[in-house]
Short mmCIF file of N, CA and C in Angstrom, two decimals:
data_model
loop_
_atom_site.label_atom_id
_atom_site.label_comp_id
_atom_site.label_asym_id
_atom_site.label_seq_id
_atom_site.Cartn_x
_atom_site.Cartn_y
_atom_site.Cartn_z
N UNK A 349 18.01 -7.34 -0.73
CA UNK A 349 17.88 -7.23 -2.17
C UNK A 349 18.33 -5.83 -2.56
N UNK A 350 19.16 -5.74 -3.60
CA UNK A 350 19.63 -4.44 -4.10
C UNK A 350 18.80 -4.00 -5.33
N UNK A 351 18.85 -2.86 -5.69
CA UNK A 351 18.10 -2.42 -6.82
C UNK A 351 18.88 -2.88 -8.05
N UNK A 352 18.31 -2.91 -9.25
CA UNK A 352 18.86 -3.64 -10.41
C UNK A 352 20.02 -2.96 -11.02
N UNK A 353 20.34 -1.73 -10.65
CA UNK A 353 21.54 -1.04 -11.28
C UNK A 353 22.71 -0.97 -10.29
N UNK A 354 22.54 -1.60 -9.07
CA UNK A 354 23.55 -1.58 -8.07
C UNK A 354 24.89 -2.47 -8.52
N UNK A 355 25.99 -1.93 -8.27
CA UNK A 355 27.15 -2.63 -8.60
C UNK A 355 27.42 -3.79 -7.61
N UNK A 356 27.00 -3.55 -6.45
CA UNK A 356 27.21 -4.55 -5.28
C UNK A 356 25.89 -5.06 -4.77
N UNK A 357 25.83 -6.42 -4.56
CA UNK A 357 24.68 -6.94 -3.84
C UNK A 357 25.08 -6.90 -2.39
N UNK A 358 24.24 -7.41 -1.53
CA UNK A 358 24.53 -7.54 -0.17
C UNK A 358 25.77 -8.47 0.05
N UNK A 359 25.79 -9.57 -0.69
CA UNK A 359 26.94 -10.52 -0.69
C UNK A 359 28.25 -9.75 -1.16
N UNK A 360 28.12 -8.91 -2.14
CA UNK A 360 29.33 -8.17 -2.59
C UNK A 360 29.74 -7.20 -1.54
N UNK A 361 28.83 -6.58 -0.83
CA UNK A 361 29.18 -5.61 0.22
C UNK A 361 29.92 -6.33 1.42
N UNK A 362 29.40 -7.52 1.69
CA UNK A 362 30.11 -8.33 2.81
C UNK A 362 31.57 -8.68 2.30
N UNK A 363 31.71 -9.05 1.08
CA UNK A 363 33.01 -9.37 0.48
C UNK A 363 33.91 -8.15 0.62
N UNK A 364 33.38 -6.96 0.27
CA UNK A 364 34.06 -5.69 0.34
C UNK A 364 34.65 -5.44 1.74
N UNK A 365 33.72 -5.71 2.75
CA UNK A 365 34.03 -5.55 4.20
C UNK A 365 35.14 -6.51 4.60
N UNK A 366 34.96 -7.79 4.18
CA UNK A 366 36.01 -8.77 4.56
C UNK A 366 37.40 -8.36 4.01
N UNK A 367 37.46 -7.91 2.79
CA UNK A 367 38.77 -7.58 2.18
C UNK A 367 39.32 -6.33 2.91
N UNK A 368 38.44 -5.35 3.26
CA UNK A 368 39.01 -4.23 4.00
C UNK A 368 39.48 -4.61 5.37
N UNK A 369 38.77 -5.38 6.07
CA UNK A 369 39.08 -5.91 7.32
C UNK A 369 40.37 -6.71 7.37
N UNK A 370 40.68 -7.36 6.27
CA UNK A 370 41.93 -8.17 6.13
C UNK A 370 43.13 -7.32 5.97
N UNK A 371 42.98 -6.00 5.92
CA UNK A 371 44.14 -5.07 5.82
C UNK A 371 44.39 -4.44 4.51
N UNK A 372 43.61 -4.75 3.50
CA UNK A 372 43.88 -4.11 2.10
C UNK A 372 43.29 -2.70 2.21
N UNK A 373 43.98 -1.83 1.46
CA UNK A 373 43.43 -0.38 1.33
C UNK A 373 42.07 -0.30 0.67
N UNK A 374 41.27 0.59 1.12
CA UNK A 374 39.85 0.67 0.53
C UNK A 374 39.91 0.99 -0.98
N UNK A 375 40.82 1.89 -1.32
CA UNK A 375 40.98 2.26 -2.78
C UNK A 375 41.27 1.04 -3.62
N UNK A 376 42.20 0.18 -3.20
CA UNK A 376 42.47 -1.06 -4.00
C UNK A 376 41.28 -1.98 -4.06
N UNK A 377 40.62 -2.20 -2.95
CA UNK A 377 39.47 -3.08 -2.90
C UNK A 377 38.34 -2.50 -3.86
N UNK A 378 38.13 -1.24 -3.86
CA UNK A 378 37.18 -0.50 -4.61
C UNK A 378 37.59 -0.77 -6.11
N UNK A 379 38.83 -0.63 -6.48
CA UNK A 379 39.15 -0.76 -7.93
C UNK A 379 38.96 -2.22 -8.33
N UNK A 380 39.32 -3.15 -7.44
CA UNK A 380 39.11 -4.57 -7.81
C UNK A 380 37.56 -4.93 -7.99
N UNK A 381 36.75 -4.27 -7.28
CA UNK A 381 35.30 -4.64 -7.30
C UNK A 381 34.55 -3.73 -8.31
N UNK A 382 35.27 -2.73 -8.92
CA UNK A 382 34.60 -1.88 -9.93
C UNK A 382 33.68 -0.83 -9.35
N UNK A 383 33.96 -0.31 -8.15
CA UNK A 383 33.19 0.76 -7.68
C UNK A 383 34.12 1.82 -7.27
N UNK A 384 33.41 3.04 -7.01
CA UNK A 384 34.33 4.22 -6.61
C UNK A 384 34.76 4.07 -5.22
N UNK A 385 35.79 4.90 -4.86
CA UNK A 385 36.30 4.87 -3.47
C UNK A 385 35.27 5.47 -2.55
N UNK A 386 34.50 6.46 -3.03
CA UNK A 386 33.46 7.01 -2.23
C UNK A 386 32.41 5.97 -1.83
N UNK A 387 32.00 5.12 -2.82
CA UNK A 387 30.91 4.22 -2.47
C UNK A 387 31.59 3.09 -1.56
N UNK A 388 32.77 2.68 -1.70
CA UNK A 388 33.41 1.72 -0.79
C UNK A 388 33.53 2.25 0.62
N UNK A 389 33.90 3.51 0.73
CA UNK A 389 33.92 4.18 2.05
C UNK A 389 32.53 4.24 2.72
N UNK A 390 31.55 4.50 1.85
CA UNK A 390 30.17 4.65 2.40
C UNK A 390 29.78 3.31 2.98
N UNK A 391 30.02 2.17 2.31
CA UNK A 391 29.62 0.87 2.89
C UNK A 391 30.50 0.52 4.03
N UNK A 392 31.79 0.94 4.07
CA UNK A 392 32.56 0.59 5.28
C UNK A 392 32.08 1.33 6.51
N UNK A 393 31.74 2.64 6.27
CA UNK A 393 31.24 3.49 7.45
C UNK A 393 29.89 3.02 7.75
N UNK A 394 29.07 2.57 6.98
CA UNK A 394 27.83 2.12 7.39
C UNK A 394 27.89 0.74 8.18
N UNK A 395 28.75 -0.09 7.70
CA UNK A 395 29.05 -1.37 8.40
C UNK A 395 29.55 -1.13 9.82
N UNK A 396 30.53 -0.10 9.86
CA UNK A 396 31.05 0.25 11.24
C UNK A 396 30.08 0.74 12.16
N UNK A 397 29.03 1.50 11.66
CA UNK A 397 28.06 2.14 12.40
C UNK A 397 26.87 1.17 12.84
N UNK A 398 26.51 0.39 11.85
CA UNK A 398 25.32 -0.45 12.07
C UNK A 398 25.50 -1.99 12.06
N UNK A 399 26.64 -2.38 11.63
CA UNK A 399 26.95 -3.78 11.57
C UNK A 399 26.36 -4.39 10.30
N UNK A 400 25.99 -5.67 10.25
CA UNK A 400 25.50 -6.34 9.07
C UNK A 400 24.18 -5.69 8.54
N UNK A 401 23.27 -5.31 9.37
CA UNK A 401 22.00 -4.61 8.87
C UNK A 401 22.27 -3.43 8.01
N UNK A 402 23.38 -2.78 8.27
CA UNK A 402 23.79 -1.60 7.56
C UNK A 402 24.20 -1.93 6.04
N UNK A 403 24.40 -3.19 5.74
CA UNK A 403 24.73 -3.60 4.28
C UNK A 403 23.55 -3.72 3.41
N UNK A 404 22.30 -3.73 4.01
CA UNK A 404 21.11 -3.84 3.20
C UNK A 404 20.71 -2.56 2.71
N UNK A 405 19.90 -2.50 1.62
CA UNK A 405 19.42 -1.31 1.10
C UNK A 405 18.47 -0.67 1.92
N UNK A 406 18.42 0.63 1.92
CA UNK A 406 17.41 1.36 2.78
C UNK A 406 16.24 1.85 1.96
N UNK A 407 15.20 2.18 2.53
CA UNK A 407 14.00 2.66 1.81
C UNK A 407 14.25 4.06 1.27
N UNK A 408 13.81 4.30 0.07
CA UNK A 408 13.92 5.61 -0.57
C UNK A 408 12.67 6.43 -0.33
N UNK A 409 11.76 5.92 0.45
CA UNK A 409 10.45 6.69 0.71
C UNK A 409 10.73 7.92 1.48
N UNK A 410 10.15 9.01 1.18
CA UNK A 410 10.30 10.16 2.07
C UNK A 410 9.83 9.92 3.45
N UNK A 411 10.57 10.47 4.42
CA UNK A 411 10.26 10.20 5.74
C UNK A 411 9.09 11.04 6.26
N UNK A 412 8.91 12.30 5.63
CA UNK A 412 7.89 13.14 6.06
C UNK A 412 7.17 13.62 4.70
N UNK A 413 5.99 14.12 4.81
CA UNK A 413 5.25 14.72 3.73
C UNK A 413 4.81 16.10 4.26
N UNK A 414 5.61 17.08 4.11
CA UNK A 414 5.32 18.39 4.71
C UNK A 414 4.07 19.09 4.05
N UNK A 415 3.76 18.81 2.79
CA UNK A 415 2.67 19.52 2.14
C UNK A 415 1.41 18.75 2.06
N UNK A 416 1.22 17.61 2.88
CA UNK A 416 0.10 16.81 2.85
C UNK A 416 -1.07 17.62 3.41
N UNK A 417 -2.25 17.27 2.84
CA UNK A 417 -3.49 17.98 3.18
C UNK A 417 -3.80 17.66 4.82
N UNK A 418 -4.24 18.72 5.54
CA UNK A 418 -4.51 18.58 6.96
C UNK A 418 -5.55 17.56 7.19
N UNK A 419 -5.49 16.86 8.28
CA UNK A 419 -6.50 15.85 8.65
C UNK A 419 -7.97 16.40 8.70
N UNK A 420 -8.06 17.60 9.18
CA UNK A 420 -9.42 18.21 9.26
C UNK A 420 -10.05 18.53 7.87
N UNK A 421 -9.20 18.89 6.88
CA UNK A 421 -9.61 19.07 5.52
C UNK A 421 -10.03 17.81 4.99
N UNK A 422 -9.23 16.73 5.16
CA UNK A 422 -9.52 15.43 4.62
C UNK A 422 -10.92 14.91 5.25
N UNK A 423 -11.15 15.12 6.42
CA UNK A 423 -12.39 14.77 7.09
C UNK A 423 -13.53 15.59 6.42
N UNK A 424 -13.32 16.79 6.15
CA UNK A 424 -14.39 17.64 5.45
C UNK A 424 -14.73 17.09 4.12
N UNK A 425 -13.63 16.71 3.39
CA UNK A 425 -13.92 16.10 2.05
C UNK A 425 -14.66 14.86 2.11
N UNK A 426 -14.27 13.99 2.98
CA UNK A 426 -14.97 12.66 3.25
C UNK A 426 -16.39 12.91 3.69
N UNK A 427 -16.68 13.85 4.54
CA UNK A 427 -18.08 14.07 4.97
C UNK A 427 -18.94 14.59 3.85
N UNK A 428 -18.38 15.56 3.03
CA UNK A 428 -19.16 16.00 1.89
C UNK A 428 -19.49 14.85 0.90
N UNK A 429 -18.51 14.02 0.67
CA UNK A 429 -18.69 12.91 -0.18
C UNK A 429 -19.80 11.91 0.32
N UNK A 430 -19.81 11.66 1.62
CA UNK A 430 -20.75 10.72 2.16
C UNK A 430 -22.15 11.37 2.28
N UNK A 431 -22.18 12.64 2.61
CA UNK A 431 -23.53 13.18 2.92
C UNK A 431 -24.22 13.74 1.55
N UNK A 432 -23.40 14.28 0.73
CA UNK A 432 -24.02 14.87 -0.46
C UNK A 432 -23.68 14.20 -1.74
N UNK A 433 -22.79 13.23 -1.71
CA UNK A 433 -22.37 12.35 -2.79
C UNK A 433 -21.93 13.21 -3.98
N UNK A 434 -21.10 14.20 -3.65
CA UNK A 434 -20.55 15.08 -4.64
C UNK A 434 -19.19 14.52 -5.12
N UNK A 435 -18.85 14.91 -6.40
CA UNK A 435 -17.55 14.52 -7.02
C UNK A 435 -16.47 15.53 -6.74
N UNK A 436 -15.23 15.24 -7.13
CA UNK A 436 -14.13 16.11 -6.78
C UNK A 436 -14.34 17.55 -7.43
N UNK A 437 -14.90 17.54 -8.64
CA UNK A 437 -15.11 18.85 -9.27
C UNK A 437 -16.04 19.76 -8.51
N UNK A 438 -17.00 19.26 -7.85
CA UNK A 438 -17.91 19.98 -7.00
C UNK A 438 -17.32 20.26 -5.52
N UNK A 439 -16.70 19.28 -4.95
CA UNK A 439 -16.15 19.43 -3.60
C UNK A 439 -15.06 20.38 -3.60
N UNK A 440 -14.19 20.40 -4.58
CA UNK A 440 -13.07 21.33 -4.64
C UNK A 440 -13.32 22.73 -4.41
N UNK A 441 -14.26 23.36 -5.24
CA UNK A 441 -14.56 24.79 -5.07
C UNK A 441 -15.20 25.08 -3.67
N UNK A 442 -15.92 24.12 -3.15
CA UNK A 442 -16.52 24.37 -1.83
C UNK A 442 -15.48 24.56 -0.65
N UNK A 443 -14.47 23.69 -0.80
CA UNK A 443 -13.40 23.78 0.27
C UNK A 443 -12.14 24.50 -0.21
N UNK A 444 -12.14 25.00 -1.47
CA UNK A 444 -10.94 25.72 -1.90
C UNK A 444 -9.76 24.80 -2.19
N UNK A 445 -10.09 23.63 -2.69
CA UNK A 445 -8.98 22.70 -3.04
C UNK A 445 -9.14 22.34 -4.51
N UNK A 446 -7.95 22.05 -5.15
CA UNK A 446 -8.03 21.50 -6.51
C UNK A 446 -8.71 20.19 -6.65
N UNK A 447 -9.43 19.89 -7.68
CA UNK A 447 -10.14 18.67 -7.89
C UNK A 447 -9.25 17.49 -7.81
N UNK A 448 -7.98 17.61 -8.28
CA UNK A 448 -7.03 16.50 -8.27
C UNK A 448 -6.69 16.14 -6.82
N UNK A 449 -6.54 17.10 -6.01
CA UNK A 449 -6.30 16.89 -4.57
C UNK A 449 -7.48 16.16 -3.88
N UNK A 450 -8.71 16.64 -4.23
CA UNK A 450 -9.86 15.98 -3.67
C UNK A 450 -9.93 14.59 -4.07
N UNK A 451 -9.64 14.32 -5.38
CA UNK A 451 -9.69 13.00 -5.90
C UNK A 451 -8.69 12.01 -5.09
N UNK A 452 -7.51 12.58 -4.85
CA UNK A 452 -6.45 11.81 -4.29
C UNK A 452 -6.88 11.46 -2.73
N UNK A 453 -7.48 12.50 -2.11
CA UNK A 453 -8.05 12.18 -0.74
C UNK A 453 -9.12 11.21 -0.74
N UNK A 454 -10.02 11.21 -1.67
CA UNK A 454 -11.09 10.20 -1.77
C UNK A 454 -10.54 8.84 -2.11
N UNK A 455 -9.53 8.84 -2.91
CA UNK A 455 -8.94 7.50 -3.24
C UNK A 455 -8.25 6.87 -2.04
N UNK A 456 -7.53 7.79 -1.26
CA UNK A 456 -6.91 7.34 -0.03
C UNK A 456 -7.80 6.70 1.00
N UNK A 457 -8.98 7.30 0.98
CA UNK A 457 -10.05 6.83 2.02
C UNK A 457 -11.06 5.79 1.42
N UNK A 458 -10.81 5.33 0.24
CA UNK A 458 -11.72 4.38 -0.43
C UNK A 458 -13.06 4.87 -0.80
N UNK A 459 -13.14 6.16 -0.99
CA UNK A 459 -14.43 6.80 -1.40
C UNK A 459 -14.49 7.29 -2.81
N UNK A 460 -13.55 6.92 -3.66
CA UNK A 460 -13.41 7.55 -4.96
C UNK A 460 -14.45 7.00 -6.03
N UNK A 461 -15.17 5.89 -5.80
CA UNK A 461 -16.16 5.37 -6.76
C UNK A 461 -17.48 5.46 -5.95
N UNK A 462 -18.40 6.18 -6.63
CA UNK A 462 -19.80 6.18 -6.12
C UNK A 462 -20.52 4.82 -6.00
N UNK A 463 -20.12 4.01 -7.02
CA UNK A 463 -20.61 2.69 -7.12
C UNK A 463 -20.18 1.79 -6.03
N UNK A 464 -19.11 2.14 -5.24
CA UNK A 464 -18.62 1.38 -4.12
C UNK A 464 -19.34 1.81 -2.81
N UNK A 465 -20.18 2.84 -2.98
CA UNK A 465 -20.77 3.43 -1.65
C UNK A 465 -22.18 2.95 -1.59
N UNK A 466 -22.68 2.69 -0.36
CA UNK A 466 -24.03 2.29 -0.12
C UNK A 466 -24.86 3.62 -0.28
N UNK A 467 -25.90 3.53 -1.12
CA UNK A 467 -26.70 4.74 -1.45
C UNK A 467 -27.32 5.46 -0.16
N UNK A 468 -28.00 4.71 0.70
CA UNK A 468 -28.69 5.47 1.80
C UNK A 468 -27.62 6.01 2.80
N UNK A 469 -26.57 5.25 3.19
CA UNK A 469 -25.68 5.73 4.17
C UNK A 469 -24.48 6.45 3.72
N UNK A 470 -24.03 6.16 2.48
CA UNK A 470 -22.86 6.85 1.92
C UNK A 470 -21.54 6.12 2.41
N UNK A 471 -21.72 5.08 3.13
CA UNK A 471 -20.55 4.33 3.60
C UNK A 471 -20.09 3.36 2.62
N UNK A 472 -18.78 3.03 2.58
CA UNK A 472 -18.26 1.97 1.56
C UNK A 472 -18.95 0.67 1.80
N UNK A 473 -19.34 -0.02 0.80
CA UNK A 473 -20.05 -1.36 0.93
C UNK A 473 -19.01 -2.33 1.47
N UNK A 474 -19.41 -3.11 2.42
CA UNK A 474 -18.50 -4.12 2.95
C UNK A 474 -18.73 -5.42 2.26
N UNK A 475 -17.78 -5.90 1.55
CA UNK A 475 -17.90 -7.15 0.82
C UNK A 475 -17.44 -8.24 1.75
N UNK A 476 -17.86 -9.46 1.45
CA UNK A 476 -17.46 -10.52 2.27
C UNK A 476 -16.78 -11.59 1.38
N UNK A 477 -15.84 -12.34 1.91
CA UNK A 477 -15.20 -13.34 1.21
C UNK A 477 -15.12 -14.65 2.14
N UNK A 478 -15.15 -15.75 1.53
CA UNK A 478 -15.01 -16.96 2.38
C UNK A 478 -13.70 -17.71 1.93
N UNK A 479 -13.28 -18.55 2.85
CA UNK A 479 -11.96 -19.22 2.64
C UNK A 479 -12.03 -20.32 1.69
N UNK A 480 -13.20 -20.97 1.66
CA UNK A 480 -13.40 -22.20 0.84
C UNK A 480 -14.59 -22.05 -0.13
N UNK A 481 -14.49 -22.58 -1.30
CA UNK A 481 -15.68 -22.57 -2.20
C UNK A 481 -16.81 -23.36 -1.61
N UNK A 482 -18.05 -22.85 -1.69
CA UNK A 482 -19.17 -23.50 -1.15
C UNK A 482 -19.39 -23.27 0.31
N UNK A 483 -18.62 -22.48 0.95
CA UNK A 483 -18.73 -22.22 2.38
C UNK A 483 -19.95 -21.40 2.60
N UNK A 484 -20.22 -20.44 1.70
CA UNK A 484 -21.42 -19.58 1.82
C UNK A 484 -22.20 -19.85 0.51
N UNK A 485 -23.41 -20.21 0.66
CA UNK A 485 -24.30 -20.58 -0.53
C UNK A 485 -25.46 -19.58 -0.52
N UNK A 486 -25.67 -18.96 -1.73
CA UNK A 486 -26.64 -17.88 -1.91
C UNK A 486 -27.55 -18.50 -3.01
N UNK A 487 -28.89 -18.49 -2.72
CA UNK A 487 -29.85 -18.98 -3.66
C UNK A 487 -30.85 -17.96 -4.01
N UNK A 488 -31.00 -17.63 -5.28
CA UNK A 488 -32.06 -16.71 -5.74
C UNK A 488 -33.21 -17.66 -6.27
N UNK A 489 -34.43 -17.38 -5.79
CA UNK A 489 -35.61 -18.10 -6.29
C UNK A 489 -36.70 -17.13 -6.66
N UNK A 490 -37.47 -17.66 -7.52
CA UNK A 490 -38.64 -16.79 -7.98
C UNK A 490 -39.82 -16.98 -7.07
N UNK A 491 -40.01 -18.20 -6.65
CA UNK A 491 -41.21 -18.50 -5.88
C UNK A 491 -40.89 -19.60 -4.95
N UNK A 492 -41.42 -19.54 -3.67
CA UNK A 492 -41.16 -20.55 -2.73
C UNK A 492 -42.46 -21.34 -2.47
N UNK A 493 -42.53 -22.51 -2.84
CA UNK A 493 -43.79 -23.33 -2.64
C UNK A 493 -44.11 -23.60 -1.21
N UNK A 494 -45.40 -24.00 -0.99
CA UNK A 494 -45.80 -24.41 0.33
C UNK A 494 -45.22 -25.66 0.73
N UNK A 495 -44.48 -25.65 1.93
CA UNK A 495 -44.02 -26.93 2.38
C UNK A 495 -44.83 -27.42 3.58
N UNK A 496 -45.30 -28.64 3.54
CA UNK A 496 -46.27 -29.05 4.56
C UNK A 496 -45.46 -29.19 5.92
N UNK A 497 -46.25 -29.12 6.98
CA UNK A 497 -45.61 -29.28 8.34
C UNK A 497 -44.88 -30.67 8.47
N UNK A 498 -43.81 -30.78 8.85
CA UNK A 498 -43.04 -31.97 8.96
C UNK A 498 -42.22 -32.20 7.82
N UNK A 499 -42.31 -31.34 6.82
CA UNK A 499 -41.47 -31.51 5.55
C UNK A 499 -42.06 -32.47 4.65
N UNK A 500 -41.28 -33.14 3.90
CA UNK A 500 -41.75 -34.14 2.94
C UNK A 500 -40.86 -34.19 1.79
N UNK A 501 -40.99 -35.11 0.92
CA UNK A 501 -40.07 -35.13 -0.23
C UNK A 501 -40.53 -34.42 -1.38
N UNK A 502 -41.83 -33.95 -1.36
CA UNK A 502 -42.32 -33.21 -2.51
C UNK A 502 -42.93 -31.91 -2.04
N UNK A 503 -42.46 -30.74 -2.67
CA UNK A 503 -43.09 -29.45 -2.28
C UNK A 503 -44.43 -29.36 -3.05
N UNK A 504 -45.57 -29.18 -2.26
CA UNK A 504 -46.87 -29.18 -2.89
C UNK A 504 -47.37 -27.74 -2.94
N UNK A 505 -47.82 -27.31 -4.13
CA UNK A 505 -48.39 -26.06 -4.14
C UNK A 505 -47.76 -25.24 -5.13
#
């Protein structure tokens, strides 16, 4: 899948390669397809180096994050959140970090909402889901009557 502003889809790139392989000059094929010569050469080079997988779009995600917070600092932020239940504005000055960075770290680790944390332990609350409706039934009652030994059709008491 190509991005929405791309002149060529994967099918169009294959067509470009077929026309170039049939002996037509890259500049003429590029003009016919409405793209620049540089773009046409880029796709031809990529196809020669990688084959058909080279005709697909690549991820634009950065390969590295050089300024990411160190894992030890992230662990310290998480420990303070779990132990003392402090917010980003209070954790930041303790560790010498901006509150926005602390918030980003807490969000990444799923600790950004105090309501999502178990009060005694400080750990995220583990929710459960079932695959079918009615698979897990939960009943809240005010009072449980006395049920005679052996059961019965009527609860007495």
